């Protein structure tokens, strides 16, 4: 009986792993999950179709192999332990058959994969250029032809393809928005290109897909797909310089920002702040999140972030600045006014 208990105990990790895989699959298909199985772009659909095609082939092969295995177990089971069955070296016709079928199957998969890669690798001629730069641990988005720089939230017009150039300012990152079919390594000193397009309005979630340090899991992003008219309005607002604060508390926050270390790391267009280390904050008040998608952009979360960034994002290059509660409240008022 001790042996039986040990066997059950030995299987426990495998049962836990199996349950974890099942839950992970179900989570990946949940309504709010950024799953590759729910694409909203031509490229994403092409990749999902290829995945489904290969999955169908592998499931078919699995069923056939298991059926033949069960047949062999039942048909050729030992009926008399004393009788040794005939010993043969193989069936040449059978070996040629399964080798040929396997080779043909792999050739079909190769052809379909090549076709999908060829159809999705080259951006359309009318694609809007966007440059993505990975930082530890946030994303910088530049629209070269529009004169806009923003961070962590990429705004795109529905139905408009984007030519996305991906690179990194420090270590290797990986830009990935599952529902848009986009995944590309961000490598320092190198520019890789992919293209994206959203066919439906909505917010699509992305993540750095390459282990890049302590806060790799906190390096998130969002893609907001909006109507062309809404995108034009967004472009116009983003091109404008930062609004001058009018409220006394926000004016005080402006003075704090310009007199502290903030001014050396961040850019706010139309002000002396022209730092390039951290995200561009010209219109940070219009973003839905802060800290690279880690926190919703609310006054309470902004105050938490300003008080102690490393406590929220381990390894954050933005240090704890030792701000007083009054300075924090003033900065929150000023940054929130930057719409």
CSV table of N, CA and C in Angstrom, one decimal, residues 104-257:
chain,number,residue,atom,x,y,z
A,104,UNK,N,4.1,14.0,-47.7
A,104,UNK,CA,3.2,14.8,-48.4
A,104,UNK,C,2.5,15.7,-47.4
A,105,UNK,N,2.1,15.2,-46.2
A,105,UNK,CA,1.5,16.1,-45.2
A,105,UNK,C,2.4,17.3,-44.8
A,106,UNK,N,3.7,17.0,-44.6
A,106,UNK,CA,4.6,18.1,-44.2
A,106,UNK,C,4.8,19.1,-45.4
A,107,UNK,N,4.8,18.5,-46.6
A,107,UNK,CA,4.9,19.4,-47.8
A,107,UNK,C,3.7,20.4,-47.9
A,108,UNK,N,2.5,19.8,-47.6
A,108,UNK,CA,1.3,20.7,-47.7
A,108,UNK,C,1.4,21.8,-46.6
A,109,UNK,N,1.8,21.4,-45.4
A,109,UNK,CA,1.9,22.4,-44.3
A,109,UNK,C,3.0,23.4,-44.6
A,110,UNK,N,4.1,23.0,-45.2
A,110,UNK,CA,5.1,23.9,-45.6
A,110,UNK,C,4.6,24.9,-46.7
A,111,UNK,N,3.9,24.4,-47.7
A,111,UNK,CA,3.3,25.3,-48.7
A,111,UNK,C,2.3,26.3,-48.2
A,112,UNK,N,1.4,25.8,-47.3
A,112,UNK,CA,0.5,26.7,-46.7
A,112,UNK,C,1.2,27.8,-45.8
A,113,UNK,N,2.2,27.4,-45.1
A,113,UNK,CA,2.9,28.3,-44.2
A,113,UNK,C,3.6,29.4,-45.1
A,114,UNK,N,4.3,28.9,-46.1
A,114,UNK,CA,5.0,29.8,-47.0
A,114,UNK,C,4.0,30.8,-47.7
A,115,UNK,N,2.9,30.3,-48.1
A,115,UNK,CA,1.9,31.2,-48.7
A,115,UNK,C,1.4,32.3,-47.7
A,116,UNK,N,1.1,31.9,-46.5
A,116,UNK,CA,0.7,32.8,-45.5
A,116,UNK,C,1.8,33.8,-45.1
A,117,UNK,N,3.0,33.4,-45.0
A,117,UNK,CA,4.1,34.3,-44.7
A,117,UNK,C,4.3,35.3,-45.9
A,118,UNK,N,4.2,34.8,-47.1
A,118,UNK,CA,4.3,35.7,-48.3
A,118,UNK,C,3.2,36.8,-48.3
A,119,UNK,N,2.0,36.4,-47.9
A,119,UNK,CA,0.9,37.3,-48.0
A,119,UNK,C,0.8,38.3,-46.9
A,120,UNK,N,1.5,38.0,-45.8
A,120,UNK,CA,1.4,38.9,-44.6
A,120,UNK,C,2.7,39.6,-44.3
A,121,UNK,N,3.8,39.4,-45.0
A,121,UNK,CA,5.1,40.0,-44.6
A,121,UNK,C,5.3,41.4,-45.2
A,122,UNK,N,4.7,41.7,-46.3
A,122,UNK,CA,5.0,43.0,-47.0
A,122,UNK,C,3.8,44.0,-46.7
A,123,UNK,N,4.1,45.1,-46.1
A,123,UNK,CA,3.1,46.1,-45.8
A,123,UNK,C,2.4,46.6,-47.1
A,124,UNK,N,1.2,46.9,-47.1
A,124,UNK,CA,0.5,47.6,-48.3
A,124,UNK,C,1.2,48.9,-48.6
A,125,UNK,N,1.1,49.3,-49.8
A,125,UNK,CA,1.7,50.6,-50.3
A,125,UNK,C,1.2,51.8,-49.6
A,126,UNK,N,-0.1,51.8,-49.2
A,126,UNK,CA,-0.7,53.0,-48.5
A,126,UNK,C,-0.6,52.9,-47.0
A,127,UNK,N,0.3,52.1,-46.5
A,127,UNK,CA,0.3,51.9,-45.0
A,127,UNK,C,0.9,53.2,-44.4
A,128,UNK,N,0.3,53.5,-43.2
A,128,UNK,CA,0.8,54.7,-42.4
A,128,UNK,C,2.0,54.3,-41.6
A,129,UNK,N,3.1,55.0,-41.8
A,129,UNK,CA,4.3,54.6,-41.0
A,129,UNK,C,4.2,54.9,-39.5
A,130,UNK,N,4.6,54.0,-38.7
A,130,UNK,CA,4.7,54.1,-37.3
A,130,UNK,C,6.0,53.5,-36.8
A,131,UNK,N,6.7,54.2,-35.9
A,131,UNK,CA,7.9,53.6,-35.3
A,131,UNK,C,7.6,53.3,-33.9
A,132,UNK,N,8.0,52.0,-33.5
A,132,UNK,CA,7.8,51.5,-32.1
A,132,UNK,C,9.2,51.3,-31.5
A,133,UNK,N,9.4,51.9,-30.4
A,133,UNK,CA,10.7,51.8,-29.7
A,133,UNK,C,10.5,51.2,-28.3
A,134,UNK,N,11.1,50.1,-28.0
A,134,UNK,CA,10.9,49.4,-26.7
A,134,UNK,C,11.9,50.0,-25.7
A,135,UNK,N,11.5,50.3,-24.5
A,135,UNK,CA,12.3,50.7,-23.4
A,135,UNK,C,12.0,49.9,-22.2
A,136,UNK,N,13.0,49.8,-21.3
A,136,UNK,CA,12.7,49.2,-20.0
A,136,UNK,C,11.9,50.2,-19.1
A,137,UNK,N,10.6,50.0,-18.8
A,137,UNK,CA,9.8,49.0,-19.4
A,137,UNK,C,8.5,49.7,-19.8
A,138,UNK,N,8.6,50.3,-21.0
A,138,UNK,CA,7.5,51.0,-21.6
A,138,UNK,C,7.7,51.1,-23.1
A,139,UNK,N,6.7,51.6,-23.9
A,139,UNK,CA,6.7,51.6,-25.3
A,139,UNK,C,6.6,53.1,-25.8
A,140,UNK,N,7.4,53.4,-26.7
A,140,UNK,CA,7.4,54.7,-27.4
A,140,UNK,C,6.8,54.6,-28.8
A,141,UNK,N,5.8,55.4,-29.1
A,141,UNK,CA,5.2,55.3,-30.5
A,141,UNK,C,5.4,56.7,-31.2
A,142,UNK,N,6.0,56.6,-32.3
A,142,UNK,CA,6.3,57.8,-33.1
A,142,UNK,C,5.5,57.7,-34.5
A,143,UNK,N,4.8,58.8,-34.9
A,143,UNK,CA,4.2,58.9,-36.2
A,143,UNK,C,5.0,59.9,-37.0
A,144,UNK,N,6.0,59.4,-37.8
A,144,UNK,CA,6.9,60.3,-38.4
A,144,UNK,C,6.2,61.3,-39.4
A,145,UNK,N,5.3,60.9,-40.1
A,145,UNK,CA,4.6,61.8,-41.1
A,145,UNK,C,3.6,62.7,-40.5
A,146,UNK,N,3.2,62.4,-39.2
A,146,UNK,CA,2.2,63.2,-38.5
A,146,UNK,C,2.9,64.1,-37.5
A,147,UNK,N,4.2,63.9,-37.2
A,147,UNK,CA,4.8,64.7,-36.1
A,147,UNK,C,4.3,64.5,-34.7
A,148,UNK,N,4.0,63.2,-34.4
A,148,UNK,CA,3.4,62.9,-33.1
A,148,UNK,C,4.3,61.9,-32.4
A,149,UNK,N,4.5,62.0,-31.1
A,149,UNK,CA,5.2,61.0,-30.3
A,149,UNK,C,4.3,60.8,-29.1
A,150,UNK,N,4.0,59.6,-28.8
A,150,UNK,CA,3.2,59.2,-27.6
A,150,UNK,C,3.8,58.0,-27.0
A,151,UNK,N,3.1,57.4,-26.0
A,151,UNK,CA,3.7,56.3,-25.3
A,151,UNK,C,2.6,55.3,-24.8
A,152,UNK,N,2.9,54.0,-24.9
A,152,UNK,CA,2.1,52.9,-24.3
A,152,UNK,C,0.7,52.7,-24.9
A,153,UNK,N,0.1,53.7,-25.6
A,153,UNK,CA,-1.2,53.6,-26.2
A,153,UNK,C,-1.1,54.0,-27.6
A,154,UNK,N,-1.2,53.0,-28.5
A,154,UNK,CA,-1.1,53.3,-30.0
A,154,UNK,C,-2.6,53.5,-30.5
A,155,UNK,N,-2.8,54.7,-31.1
A,155,UNK,CA,-4.1,55.0,-31.7
A,155,UNK,C,-4.0,54.9,-33.2
A,156,UNK,N,-4.9,54.1,-33.8
A,156,UNK,CA,-4.9,53.8,-35.2
A,156,UNK,C,-6.3,54.0,-35.8
A,157,UNK,N,-6.4,54.3,-37.1
A,157,UNK,CA,-7.7,54.4,-37.7
A,157,UNK,C,-8.2,53.0,-38.2
A,158,UNK,N,-9.4,52.7,-38.1
A,158,UNK,CA,-10.0,51.4,-38.5
A,158,UNK,C,-9.8,51.4,-40.0
A,159,UNK,N,-9.4,50.2,-40.5
A,159,UNK,CA,-9.3,50.0,-42.0
A,159,UNK,C,-8.0,50.5,-42.6
A,160,UNK,N,-7.2,51.2,-41.8
A,160,UNK,CA,-6.0,51.7,-42.4
A,160,UNK,C,-4.8,50.9,-42.0
A,161,UNK,N,-4.1,50.3,-43.0
A,161,UNK,CA,-2.9,49.5,-42.6
A,161,UNK,C,-1.8,50.4,-42.1
A,162,UNK,N,-0.9,49.8,-41.2
A,162,UNK,CA,0.2,50.6,-40.6
A,162,UNK,C,1.5,49.8,-40.9
A,163,UNK,N,2.5,50.5,-41.4
A,163,UNK,CA,3.8,50.0,-41.5
A,163,UNK,C,4.6,50.3,-40.3
A,164,UNK,N,4.8,49.2,-39.5
A,164,UNK,CA,5.3,49.4,-38.1
A,164,UNK,C,6.8,49.0,-38.1
A,165,UNK,N,7.7,50.0,-37.8
A,165,UNK,CA,9.1,49.7,-37.7
A,165,UNK,C,9.4,49.5,-36.2
A,166,UNK,N,10.0,48.4,-35.8
A,166,UNK,CA,10.2,48.1,-34.4
A,166,UNK,C,11.7,48.0,-34.1
A,167,UNK,N,12.1,48.7,-33.0
A,167,UNK,CA,13.5,48.7,-32.6
A,167,UNK,C,13.5,48.8,-31.1
A,168,UNK,N,14.7,48.9,-30.5
A,168,UNK,CA,14.8,49.0,-29.0
A,168,UNK,C,15.8,50.0,-28.6
A,169,UNK,N,15.6,50.6,-27.5
A,169,UNK,CA,16.6,51.6,-27.0
A,169,UNK,C,17.6,51.0,-26.0
A,170,UNK,N,17.4,49.7,-25.6
A,170,UNK,CA,18.2,49.2,-24.5
A,170,UNK,C,18.5,47.7,-24.8
A,171,UNK,N,17.5,46.8,-24.4
A,171,UNK,CA,17.7,45.4,-24.5
A,171,UNK,C,16.7,44.8,-25.5
A,172,UNK,N,16.7,43.5,-25.7
A,172,UNK,CA,15.8,43.0,-26.7
A,172,UNK,C,14.4,42.9,-26.1
A,173,UNK,N,13.4,43.4,-26.8
A,173,UNK,CA,12.0,43.3,-26.4
A,173,UNK,C,11.3,42.6,-27.6
A,174,UNK,N,10.0,42.4,-27.4
A,174,UNK,CA,9.2,41.9,-28.5
A,174,UNK,C,7.8,42.5,-28.5
A,175,UNK,N,7.4,43.1,-29.6
A,175,UNK,CA,6.2,43.8,-29.7
A,175,UNK,C,5.1,42.8,-30.2
A,176,UNK,N,4.0,42.7,-29.4
A,176,UNK,CA,3.0,41.7,-29.8
A,176,UNK,C,1.6,42.2,-29.4
A,177,UNK,N,0.7,42.3,-30.4
A,177,UNK,CA,-0.7,42.5,-30.2
A,177,UNK,C,-1.4,41.3,-30.8
A,178,UNK,N,-1.8,40.3,-30.0
A,178,UNK,CA,-2.3,39.0,-30.5
A,178,UNK,C,-3.4,39.2,-31.5
A,179,UNK,N,-4.4,40.0,-31.2
A,179,UNK,CA,-5.6,40.0,-32.1
A,179,UNK,C,-5.3,40.7,-33.4
A,180,UNK,N,-4.2,41.5,-33.5
A,180,UNK,CA,-3.9,42.1,-34.8
A,180,UNK,C,-2.8,41.4,-35.5
A,181,UNK,N,-2.4,40.2,-35.0
A,181,UNK,CA,-1.4,39.4,-35.7
A,181,UNK,C,0.0,39.9,-35.7
A,182,UNK,N,0.3,40.9,-34.8
A,182,UNK,CA,1.6,41.5,-34.9
A,182,UNK,C,2.5,41.0,-33.8
A,183,UNK,N,3.7,40.4,-34.2
A,183,UNK,CA,4.7,40.0,-33.2
A,183,UNK,C,6.0,40.2,-33.9
A,184,UNK,N,6.9,41.0,-33.3
A,184,UNK,CA,8.2,41.3,-33.9
A,184,UNK,C,9.2,41.7,-32.8
A,185,UNK,N,10.4,41.1,-32.9
A,185,UNK,CA,11.4,41.4,-31.9
A,185,UNK,C,11.9,42.9,-32.1
A,186,UNK,N,12.1,43.5,-30.9
A,186,UNK,CA,12.7,44.9,-30.9
A,186,UNK,C,14.1,44.7,-30.5
A,187,UNK,N,15.1,44.9,-31.4
A,187,UNK,CA,16.5,44.7,-31.2
A,187,UNK,C,17.3,46.0,-31.3
A,188,UNK,N,18.1,46.3,-30.3
A,188,UNK,CA,18.9,47.5,-30.3
A,188,UNK,C,19.8,47.6,-31.6
A,189,UNK,N,19.7,48.7,-32.2
A,189,UNK,CA,20.5,48.9,-33.4
A,189,UNK,C,20.0,48.3,-34.7
A,190,UNK,N,18.8,47.7,-34.6
A,190,UNK,CA,18.2,47.1,-35.8
A,190,UNK,C,16.7,47.5,-35.9
A,191,UNK,N,16.3,47.6,-37.1
A,191,UNK,CA,14.9,47.9,-37.4
A,191,UNK,C,14.2,46.8,-38.1
A,192,UNK,N,13.2,46.2,-37.5
A,192,UNK,CA,12.4,45.1,-38.1
A,192,UNK,C,11.0,45.7,-38.4
A,193,UNK,N,10.4,45.2,-39.5
A,193,UNK,CA,9.2,45.8,-40.0
A,193,UNK,C,8.1,44.7,-40.0
A,194,UNK,N,6.9,45.1,-39.6
A,194,UNK,CA,5.7,44.3,-39.8
A,194,UNK,C,4.5,45.3,-40.1
A,195,UNK,N,3.4,44.8,-40.4
A,195,UNK,CA,2.2,45.7,-40.7
A,195,UNK,C,1.0,45.2,-39.9
A,196,UNK,N,0.2,46.2,-39.5
A,196,UNK,CA,-1.0,45.9,-38.7
A,196,UNK,C,-2.2,46.6,-39.3
A,197,UNK,N,-3.3,46.1,-39.0
A,197,UNK,CA,-4.6,46.7,-39.4
A,197,UNK,C,-5.7,46.2,-38.6
A,198,UNK,N,-6.5,47.1,-38.1
A,198,UNK,CA,-7.7,46.7,-37.3
A,198,UNK,C,-8.9,47.0,-38.2
A,199,UNK,N,-9.8,46.0,-38.2
A,199,UNK,CA,-11.0,46.1,-39.1
A,199,UNK,C,-12.2,46.4,-38.2
A,200,UNK,N,-12.1,46.6,-36.9
A,200,UNK,CA,-13.2,46.9,-36.1
A,200,UNK,C,-12.7,47.8,-35.0
A,201,UNK,N,-13.6,48.8,-34.6
A,201,UNK,CA,-13.2,49.7,-33.5
A,201,UNK,C,-13.1,48.9,-32.2
A,202,UNK,N,-12.3,49.4,-31.3
A,202,UNK,CA,-12.1,48.7,-30.0
A,202,UNK,C,-10.7,48.9,-29.5
A,203,UNK,N,-10.5,48.4,-28.3
A,203,UNK,CA,-9.2,48.5,-27.6
A,203,UNK,C,-8.6,47.1,-27.6
A,204,UNK,N,-7.4,46.9,-28.1
A,204,UNK,CA,-6.7,45.6,-28.2
A,204,UNK,C,-5.5,45.6,-27.4
A,205,UNK,N,-5.3,44.6,-26.6
A,205,UNK,CA,-4.2,44.6,-25.6
A,205,UNK,C,-3.0,43.9,-26.1
A,206,UNK,N,-1.8,44.4,-25.8
A,206,UNK,CA,-0.6,43.8,-26.2
A,206,UNK,C,0.4,43.7,-25.0
A,207,UNK,N,1.5,43.1,-25.3
A,207,UNK,CA,2.5,42.8,-24.2
A,207,UNK,C,3.9,42.6,-24.8
A,208,UNK,N,4.9,42.9,-24.1
A,208,UNK,CA,6.2,42.5,-24.5
A,208,UNK,C,6.3,41.0,-24.4
A,209,UNK,N,6.8,40.4,-25.5
A,209,UNK,CA,6.8,38.9,-25.5
A,209,UNK,C,8.3,38.3,-25.4
A,210,UNK,N,9.2,39.2,-24.9
A,210,UNK,CA,10.6,38.7,-24.8
A,210,UNK,C,11.1,39.1,-23.4
A,211,UNK,N,11.5,38.1,-22.6
A,211,UNK,CA,12.0,38.4,-21.2
A,211,UNK,C,13.1,39.5,-21.3
A,212,UNK,N,12.8,40.7,-20.6
A,212,UNK,CA,13.6,41.8,-20.8
A,212,UNK,C,14.0,42.5,-19.5
A,213,UNK,N,13.8,41.8,-18.4
A,213,UNK,CA,14.2,42.3,-17.1
A,213,UNK,C,13.2,42.2,-16.0
A,214,UNK,N,13.4,42.9,-14.9
A,214,UNK,CA,12.5,42.7,-13.7
A,214,UNK,C,11.1,42.9,-14.0
A,215,UNK,N,10.7,43.9,-14.8
A,215,UNK,CA,9.3,44.3,-15.0
A,215,UNK,C,8.9,43.9,-16.4
A,216,UNK,N,9.4,42.8,-16.9
A,216,UNK,CA,9.0,42.4,-18.3
A,216,UNK,C,7.5,42.2,-18.3
A,217,UNK,N,6.9,41.6,-17.3
A,217,UNK,CA,5.4,41.3,-17.3
A,217,UNK,C,4.6,42.6,-17.1
A,218,UNK,N,5.3,43.7,-16.7
A,218,UNK,CA,4.6,44.9,-16.6
A,218,UNK,C,4.7,45.9,-17.8
A,219,UNK,N,5.3,45.3,-18.8
A,219,UNK,CA,5.5,46.1,-20.0
A,219,UNK,C,4.4,45.9,-21.0
A,220,UNK,N,3.3,46.5,-20.7
A,220,UNK,CA,2.1,46.3,-21.5
A,220,UNK,C,1.8,47.4,-22.5
A,221,UNK,N,0.8,47.2,-23.4
A,221,UNK,CA,0.4,48.3,-24.3
A,221,UNK,C,-1.0,48.1,-24.7
A,222,UNK,N,-1.6,49.2,-25.2
A,222,UNK,CA,-3.0,49.1,-25.7
A,222,UNK,C,-3.0,49.7,-27.1
A,223,UNK,N,-3.8,49.1,-28.0
A,223,UNK,CA,-4.0,49.7,-29.3
A,223,UNK,C,-5.5,50.1,-29.4
A,224,UNK,N,-5.7,51.4,-29.6
A,224,UNK,CA,-7.1,51.9,-29.7
A,224,UNK,C,-7.4,52.1,-31.1
A,225,UNK,N,-8.3,51.3,-31.7
A,225,UNK,CA,-8.7,51.4,-33.1
A,225,UNK,C,-10.0,52.3,-33.1
A,226,UNK,N,-9.9,53.4,-33.8
A,226,UNK,CA,-11.0,54.4,-33.8
A,226,UNK,C,-11.4,54.7,-35.3
A,227,UNK,N,-12.5,55.3,-35.4
A,227,UNK,CA,-13.0,55.7,-36.8
A,227,UNK,C,-12.0,56.7,-37.4
A,228,UNK,N,-11.9,56.7,-38.7
A,228,UNK,CA,-11.0,57.7,-39.4
A,228,UNK,C,-11.3,59.1,-38.9
A,229,UNK,N,-12.5,59.5,-38.7
A,229,UNK,CA,-12.9,60.9,-38.3
A,229,UNK,C,-12.3,61.1,-36.8
A,230,UNK,N,-12.5,60.1,-36.0
A,230,UNK,CA,-12.0,60.2,-34.6
A,230,UNK,C,-10.5,60.3,-34.6
A,231,UNK,N,-9.8,59.5,-35.5
A,231,UNK,CA,-8.4,59.5,-35.6
A,231,UNK,C,-7.9,60.9,-36.0
A,232,UNK,N,-8.5,61.5,-37.0
A,232,UNK,CA,-8.1,62.9,-37.4
A,232,UNK,C,-8.2,63.9,-36.3
A,233,UNK,N,-9.3,63.8,-35.5
A,233,UNK,CA,-9.4,64.7,-34.3
A,233,UNK,C,-8.3,64.4,-33.3
A,234,UNK,N,-8.0,63.1,-33.1
A,234,UNK,CA,-6.9,62.8,-32.2
A,234,UNK,C,-5.6,63.4,-32.7
A,235,UNK,N,-5.3,63.2,-34.0
A,235,UNK,CA,-4.1,63.8,-34.5
A,235,UNK,C,-4.0,65.3,-34.3
A,236,UNK,N,-5.1,66.0,-34.6
A,236,UNK,CA,-5.1,67.4,-34.4
A,236,UNK,C,-4.8,67.8,-32.9
A,237,UNK,N,-5.4,67.1,-32.0
A,237,UNK,CA,-5.2,67.4,-30.6
A,237,UNK,C,-3.8,67.1,-30.1
A,238,UNK,N,-3.2,66.0,-30.7
A,238,UNK,CA,-1.9,65.6,-30.3
A,238,UNK,C,-0.8,66.5,-30.9
A,239,UNK,N,-1.1,67.1,-32.0
A,239,UNK,CA,-0.1,68.1,-32.6
A,239,UNK,C,0.0,69.4,-31.8
A,240,UNK,N,-1.1,69.7,-31.0
A,240,UNK,CA,-1.1,70.9,-30.3
A,240,UNK,C,-0.1,70.9,-29.1
A,241,UNK,N,0.5,72.0,-28.8
A,241,UNK,CA,1.4,72.0,-27.6
A,241,UNK,C,0.6,71.8,-26.3
A,242,UNK,N,1.3,71.5,-25.2
A,242,UNK,CA,0.6,71.3,-24.0
A,242,UNK,C,-0.1,72.5,-23.5
A,243,UNK,N,-1.3,72.3,-23.0
A,243,UNK,CA,-2.1,73.4,-22.5
A,243,UNK,C,-1.5,74.0,-21.3
A,244,UNK,N,-1.5,75.3,-21.2
A,244,UNK,CA,-1.0,76.0,-20.0
A,244,UNK,C,-2.0,75.9,-18.9
A,245,UNK,N,-1.5,75.5,-17.7
A,245,UNK,CA,-2.4,75.3,-16.5
A,245,UNK,C,-3.1,76.6,-16.1
A,246,UNK,N,-4.4,76.5,-15.8
A,246,UNK,CA,-5.2,77.7,-15.3
A,246,UNK,C,-5.5,77.6,-13.9
A,247,UNK,N,-5.7,76.4,-13.3
A,247,UNK,CA,-6.0,76.3,-11.9
A,247,UNK,C,-4.8,76.5,-11.0
A,248,UNK,N,-5.0,77.1,-9.9
A,248,UNK,CA,-3.8,77.4,-9.0
A,248,UNK,C,-3.0,76.1,-8.7
A,249,UNK,N,-3.7,75.0,-8.3
A,249,UNK,CA,-3.0,73.8,-8.0
A,249,UNK,C,-2.2,73.3,-9.2
A,250,UNK,N,-2.8,73.3,-10.3
A,250,UNK,CA,-2.1,72.8,-11.5
A,250,UNK,C,-0.9,73.8,-11.9
A,251,UNK,N,-1.0,75.1,-11.6
A,251,UNK,CA,0.1,76.0,-11.9
A,251,UNK,C,1.2,75.7,-10.9
A,252,UNK,N,0.9,75.3,-9.7
A,252,UNK,CA,1.9,74.9,-8.7
A,252,UNK,C,2.6,73.7,-9.2
A,253,UNK,N,1.8,72.7,-9.7
A,253,UNK,CA,2.4,71.5,-10.2
A,253,UNK,C,3.3,71.7,-11.4
A,254,UNK,N,3.0,72.7,-12.2
A,254,UNK,CA,3.9,73.0,-13.3
A,254,UNK,C,5.3,73.5,-12.8
A,255,UNK,N,5.2,74.3,-11.7
A,255,UNK,CA,6.5,74.8,-11.1
A,255,UNK,C,7.3,73.6,-10.5
A,256,UNK,N,6.6,72.7,-9.9
A,256,UNK,CA,7.2,71.5,-9.3
A,256,UNK,C,7.9,70.7,-10.4
A,257,UNK,N,7.1,70.5,-11.5
A,257,UNK,CA,7.6,69.7,-12.6
A,257,UNK,C,8.9,70.3,-13.2
